[in-house]
PDB file of C-alpha atoms and ligand atoms in Angstrom:
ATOM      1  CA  UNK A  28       0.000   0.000   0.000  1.00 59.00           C
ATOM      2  CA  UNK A  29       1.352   3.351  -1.103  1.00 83.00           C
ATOM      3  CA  UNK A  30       0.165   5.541   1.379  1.00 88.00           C
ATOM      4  CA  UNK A  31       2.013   8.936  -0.165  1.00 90.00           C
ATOM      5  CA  UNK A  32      -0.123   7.989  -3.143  1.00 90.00           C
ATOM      6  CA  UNK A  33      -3.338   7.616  -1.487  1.00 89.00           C
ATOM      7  CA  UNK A  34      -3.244  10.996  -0.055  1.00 91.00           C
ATOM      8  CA  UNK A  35      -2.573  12.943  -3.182  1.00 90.00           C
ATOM      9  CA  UNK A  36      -5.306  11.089  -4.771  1.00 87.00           C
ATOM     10  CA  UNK A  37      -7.027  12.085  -1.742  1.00 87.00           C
ATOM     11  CA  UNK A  38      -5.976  15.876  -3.256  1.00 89.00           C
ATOM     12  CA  UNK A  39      -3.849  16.462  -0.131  1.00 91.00           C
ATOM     13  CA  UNK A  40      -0.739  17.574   0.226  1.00 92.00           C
ATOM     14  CA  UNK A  41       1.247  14.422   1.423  1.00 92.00           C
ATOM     15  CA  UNK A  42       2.781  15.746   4.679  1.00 94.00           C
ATOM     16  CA  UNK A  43       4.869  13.020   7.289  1.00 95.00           C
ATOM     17  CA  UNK A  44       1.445  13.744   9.446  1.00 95.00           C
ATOM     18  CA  UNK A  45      -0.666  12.564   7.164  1.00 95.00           C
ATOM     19  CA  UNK A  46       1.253   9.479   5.648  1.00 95.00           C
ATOM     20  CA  UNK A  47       1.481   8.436   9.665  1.00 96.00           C
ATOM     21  CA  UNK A  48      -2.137   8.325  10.038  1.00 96.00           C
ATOM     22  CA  UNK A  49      -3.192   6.938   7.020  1.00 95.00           C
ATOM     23  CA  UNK A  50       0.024   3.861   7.697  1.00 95.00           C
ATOM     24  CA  UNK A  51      -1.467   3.757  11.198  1.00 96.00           C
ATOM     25  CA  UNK A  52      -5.252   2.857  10.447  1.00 96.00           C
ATOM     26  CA  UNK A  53      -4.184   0.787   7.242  1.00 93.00           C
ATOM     27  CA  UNK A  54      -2.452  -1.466   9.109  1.00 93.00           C
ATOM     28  CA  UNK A  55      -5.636  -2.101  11.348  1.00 90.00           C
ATOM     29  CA  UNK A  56      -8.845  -3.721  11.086  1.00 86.00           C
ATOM     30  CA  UNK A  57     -10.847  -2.265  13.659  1.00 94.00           C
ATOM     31  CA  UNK A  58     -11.610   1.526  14.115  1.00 96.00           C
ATOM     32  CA  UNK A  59      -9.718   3.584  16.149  1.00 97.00           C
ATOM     33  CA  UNK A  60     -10.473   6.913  17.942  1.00 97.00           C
ATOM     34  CA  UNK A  61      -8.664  10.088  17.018  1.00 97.00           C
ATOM     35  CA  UNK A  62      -7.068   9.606  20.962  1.00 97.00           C
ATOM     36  CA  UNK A  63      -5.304   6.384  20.380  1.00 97.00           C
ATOM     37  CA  UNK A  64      -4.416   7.365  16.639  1.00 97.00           C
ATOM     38  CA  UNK A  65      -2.846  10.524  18.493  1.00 97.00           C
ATOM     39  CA  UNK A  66      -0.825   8.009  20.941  1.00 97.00           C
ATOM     40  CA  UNK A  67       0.446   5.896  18.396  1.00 96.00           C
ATOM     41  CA  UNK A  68       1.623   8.483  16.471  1.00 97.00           C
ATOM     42  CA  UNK A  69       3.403  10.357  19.582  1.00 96.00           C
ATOM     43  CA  UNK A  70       6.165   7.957  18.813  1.00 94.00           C
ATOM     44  CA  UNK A  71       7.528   9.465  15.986  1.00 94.00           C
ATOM     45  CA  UNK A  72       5.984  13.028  16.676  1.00 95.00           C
ATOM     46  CA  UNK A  73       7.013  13.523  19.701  1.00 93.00           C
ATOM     47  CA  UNK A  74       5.135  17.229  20.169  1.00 94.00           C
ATOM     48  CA  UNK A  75       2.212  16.671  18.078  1.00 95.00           C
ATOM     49  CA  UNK A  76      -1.502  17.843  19.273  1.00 96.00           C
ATOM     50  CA  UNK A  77      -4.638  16.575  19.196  1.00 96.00           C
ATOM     51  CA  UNK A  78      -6.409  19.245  17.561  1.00 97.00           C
ATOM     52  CA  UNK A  79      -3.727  18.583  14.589  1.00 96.00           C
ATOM     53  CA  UNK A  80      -4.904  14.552  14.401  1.00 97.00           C
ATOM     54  CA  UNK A  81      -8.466  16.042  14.600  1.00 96.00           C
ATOM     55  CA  UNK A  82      -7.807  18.079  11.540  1.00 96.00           C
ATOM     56  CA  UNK A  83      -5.580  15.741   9.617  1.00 96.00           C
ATOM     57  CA  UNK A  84      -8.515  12.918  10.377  1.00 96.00           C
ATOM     58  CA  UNK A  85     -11.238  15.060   8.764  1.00 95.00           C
ATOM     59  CA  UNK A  86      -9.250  16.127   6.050  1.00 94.00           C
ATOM     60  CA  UNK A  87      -8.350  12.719   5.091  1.00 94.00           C
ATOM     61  CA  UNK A  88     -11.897  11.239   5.936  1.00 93.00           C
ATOM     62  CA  UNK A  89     -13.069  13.391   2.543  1.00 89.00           C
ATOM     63  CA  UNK A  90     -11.898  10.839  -0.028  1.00 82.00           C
ATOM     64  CA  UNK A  91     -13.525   8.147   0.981  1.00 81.00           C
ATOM     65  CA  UNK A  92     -10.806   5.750   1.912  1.00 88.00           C
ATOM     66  CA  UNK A  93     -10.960   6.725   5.616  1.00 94.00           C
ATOM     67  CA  UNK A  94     -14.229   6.224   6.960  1.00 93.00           C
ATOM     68  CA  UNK A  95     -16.241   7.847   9.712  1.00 94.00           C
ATOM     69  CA  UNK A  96     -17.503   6.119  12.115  1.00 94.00           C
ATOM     70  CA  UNK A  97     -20.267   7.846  14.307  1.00 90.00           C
ATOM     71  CA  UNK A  98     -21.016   5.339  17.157  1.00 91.00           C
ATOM     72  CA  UNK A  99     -23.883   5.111  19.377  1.00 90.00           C
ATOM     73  CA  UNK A 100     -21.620   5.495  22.014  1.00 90.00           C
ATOM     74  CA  UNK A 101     -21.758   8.988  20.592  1.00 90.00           C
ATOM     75  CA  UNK A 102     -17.978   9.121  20.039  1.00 92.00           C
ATOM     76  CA  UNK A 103     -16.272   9.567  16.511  1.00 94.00           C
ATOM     77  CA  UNK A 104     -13.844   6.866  15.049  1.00 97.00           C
ATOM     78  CA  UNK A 105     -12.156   6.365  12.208  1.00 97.00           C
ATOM     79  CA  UNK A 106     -11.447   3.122  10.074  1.00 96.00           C
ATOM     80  CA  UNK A 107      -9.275   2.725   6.970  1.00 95.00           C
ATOM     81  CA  UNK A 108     -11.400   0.854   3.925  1.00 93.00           C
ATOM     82  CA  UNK A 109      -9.644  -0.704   0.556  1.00 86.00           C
ATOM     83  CA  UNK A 110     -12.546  -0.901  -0.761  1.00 89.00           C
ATOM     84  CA  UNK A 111     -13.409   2.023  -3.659  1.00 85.00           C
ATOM     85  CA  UNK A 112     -16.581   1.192  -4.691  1.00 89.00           C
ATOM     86  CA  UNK A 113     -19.873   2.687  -3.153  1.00 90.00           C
ATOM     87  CA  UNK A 114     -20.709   0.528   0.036  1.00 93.00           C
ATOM     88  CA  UNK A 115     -21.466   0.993   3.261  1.00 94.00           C
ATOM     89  CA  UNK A 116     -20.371  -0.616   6.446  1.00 95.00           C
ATOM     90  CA  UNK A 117     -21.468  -2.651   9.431  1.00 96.00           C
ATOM     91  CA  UNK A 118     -19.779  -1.984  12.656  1.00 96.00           C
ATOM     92  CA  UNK A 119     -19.594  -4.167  15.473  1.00 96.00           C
ATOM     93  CA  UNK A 120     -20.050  -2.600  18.447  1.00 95.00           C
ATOM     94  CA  UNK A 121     -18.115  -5.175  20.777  1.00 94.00           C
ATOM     95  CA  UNK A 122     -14.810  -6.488  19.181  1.00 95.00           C
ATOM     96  CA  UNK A 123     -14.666  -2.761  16.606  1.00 95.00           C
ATOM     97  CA  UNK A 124     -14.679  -5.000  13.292  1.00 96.00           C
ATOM     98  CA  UNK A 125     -16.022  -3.318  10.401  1.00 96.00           C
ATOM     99  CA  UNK A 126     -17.420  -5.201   7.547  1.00 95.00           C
ATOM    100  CA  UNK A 127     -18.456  -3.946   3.320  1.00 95.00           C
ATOM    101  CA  UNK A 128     -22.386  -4.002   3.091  1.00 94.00           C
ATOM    102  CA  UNK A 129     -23.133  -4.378  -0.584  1.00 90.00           C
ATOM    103  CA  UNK A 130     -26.947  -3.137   0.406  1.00 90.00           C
ATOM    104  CA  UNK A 131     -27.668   0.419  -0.353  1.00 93.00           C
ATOM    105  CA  UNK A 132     -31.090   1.815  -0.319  1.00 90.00           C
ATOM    106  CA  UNK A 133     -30.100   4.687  -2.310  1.00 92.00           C
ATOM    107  CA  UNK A 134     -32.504   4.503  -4.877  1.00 93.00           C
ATOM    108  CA  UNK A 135     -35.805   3.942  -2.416  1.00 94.00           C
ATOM    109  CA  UNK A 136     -34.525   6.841  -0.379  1.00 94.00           C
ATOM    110  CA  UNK A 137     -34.572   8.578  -3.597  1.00 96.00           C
ATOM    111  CA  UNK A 138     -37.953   7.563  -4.975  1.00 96.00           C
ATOM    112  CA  UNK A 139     -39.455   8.736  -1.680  1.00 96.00           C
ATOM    113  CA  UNK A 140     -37.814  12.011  -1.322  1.00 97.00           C
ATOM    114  CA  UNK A 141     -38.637  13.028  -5.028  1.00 97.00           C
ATOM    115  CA  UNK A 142     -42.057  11.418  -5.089  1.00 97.00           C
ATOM    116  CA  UNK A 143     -43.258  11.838  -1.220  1.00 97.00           C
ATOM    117  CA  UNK A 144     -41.167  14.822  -0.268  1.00 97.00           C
ATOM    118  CA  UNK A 145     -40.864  16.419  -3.437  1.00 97.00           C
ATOM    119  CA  UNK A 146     -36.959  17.330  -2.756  1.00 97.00           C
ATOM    120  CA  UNK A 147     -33.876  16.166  -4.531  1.00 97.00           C
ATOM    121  CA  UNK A 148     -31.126  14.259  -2.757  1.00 95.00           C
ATOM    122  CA  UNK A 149     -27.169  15.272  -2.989  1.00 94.00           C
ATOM    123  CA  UNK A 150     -25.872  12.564  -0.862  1.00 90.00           C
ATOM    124  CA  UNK A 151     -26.676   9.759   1.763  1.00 92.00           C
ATOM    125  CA  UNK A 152     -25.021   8.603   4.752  1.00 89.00           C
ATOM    126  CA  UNK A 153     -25.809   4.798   5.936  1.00 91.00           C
ATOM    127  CA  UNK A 154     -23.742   3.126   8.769  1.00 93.00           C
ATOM    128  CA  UNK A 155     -25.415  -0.186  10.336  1.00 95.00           C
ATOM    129  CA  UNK A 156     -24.110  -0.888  13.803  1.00 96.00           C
ATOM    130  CA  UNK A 157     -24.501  -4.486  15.538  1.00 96.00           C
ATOM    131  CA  UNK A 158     -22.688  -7.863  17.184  1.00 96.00           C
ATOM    132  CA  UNK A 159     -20.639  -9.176  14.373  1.00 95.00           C
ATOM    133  CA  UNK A 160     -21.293 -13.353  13.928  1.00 95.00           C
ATOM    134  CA  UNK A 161     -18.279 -13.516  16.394  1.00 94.00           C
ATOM    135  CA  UNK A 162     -19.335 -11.497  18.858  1.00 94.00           C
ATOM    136  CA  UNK A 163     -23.245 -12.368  18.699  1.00 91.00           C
ATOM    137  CA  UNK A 164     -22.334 -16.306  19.554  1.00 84.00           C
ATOM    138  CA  UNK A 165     -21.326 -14.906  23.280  1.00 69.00           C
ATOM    139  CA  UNK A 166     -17.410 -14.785  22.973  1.00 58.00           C
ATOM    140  CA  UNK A 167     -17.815 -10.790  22.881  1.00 53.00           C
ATOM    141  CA  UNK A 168     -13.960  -9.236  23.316  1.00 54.00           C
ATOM    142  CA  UNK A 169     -14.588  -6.450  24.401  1.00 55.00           C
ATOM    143  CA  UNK A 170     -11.401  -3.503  23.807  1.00 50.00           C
TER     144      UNK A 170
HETATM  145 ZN1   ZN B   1     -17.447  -8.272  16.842  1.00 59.15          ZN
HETATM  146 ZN1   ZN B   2     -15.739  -0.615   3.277  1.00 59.15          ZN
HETATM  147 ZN1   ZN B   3     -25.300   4.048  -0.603  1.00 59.15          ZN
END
């Protein structure tokens, strides 16, 4: 994975910062929070702030590569996805896994607004959140 590619594709400039944080949730498979992207990256930027990871999260969460994640627990995460194609994702709630939903109801949600509500849609934003198959047969790990 070429992450100083990634971000200029993302139209970024591809400062150390960024490169770090996109390295950091590519080479995981559960979302993190901006807080423990922030201490792993304290070890090779020694002085950096949280407000920067904030920034540097949203800016690369644009593209579409790094994906949101807006809990129930009403905290924000973030999770790295390969994955280009339109999707969306469902999150377990217990062991963090995130998983590619082919569904999307885009073109009900559509139908309804245009028909029903008589508005036109720009964009949609789907997340579906849940005990993945591990975690729903009672072995929850919980992190
Ligand atoms: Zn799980
Ligand atoms: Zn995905
Ligand atoms: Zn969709």
């Amino acid at each position: 994975m070429d992450s100083h590619r990634t971000v200029k594709k993302l139209g970024l400039k591809a400062t150390p910062k960024r490169i770090a944080i996109l390295e950091i949730l590519s080479e995981e498979f559960v979302y993190l929070c901006p807080e423990e992207i922030w201490r792993k990256l304290q070890t090779r930027f020694k002085r950096i702030g949280l407000p920067t990871v904030y920034r540097n999260l949203e800016e690369l969460s644009q593209g579409g590569v790094i994906i949101k994640i807006i809990h129930p627990d009403r905290k924000l995460y973030y999770y790295y996805c390969h994955n280009t194609n339109h999707h969306h994702h469902f999150v377990c709630i217990s062991c963090r896994k995130v998983q590619d939903l082919e569904f999307c109801g885009e073109e009900q949600i559509i139908k309804e607004v245009e028909d029903t509500l008589k508005g036109k849609v720009v964009s949609h934003l789907f997340q579906v959140y849940g005990f993945c198959r591990e975690c729903s047969h009672g072995n929850a790990i919980f992190t």
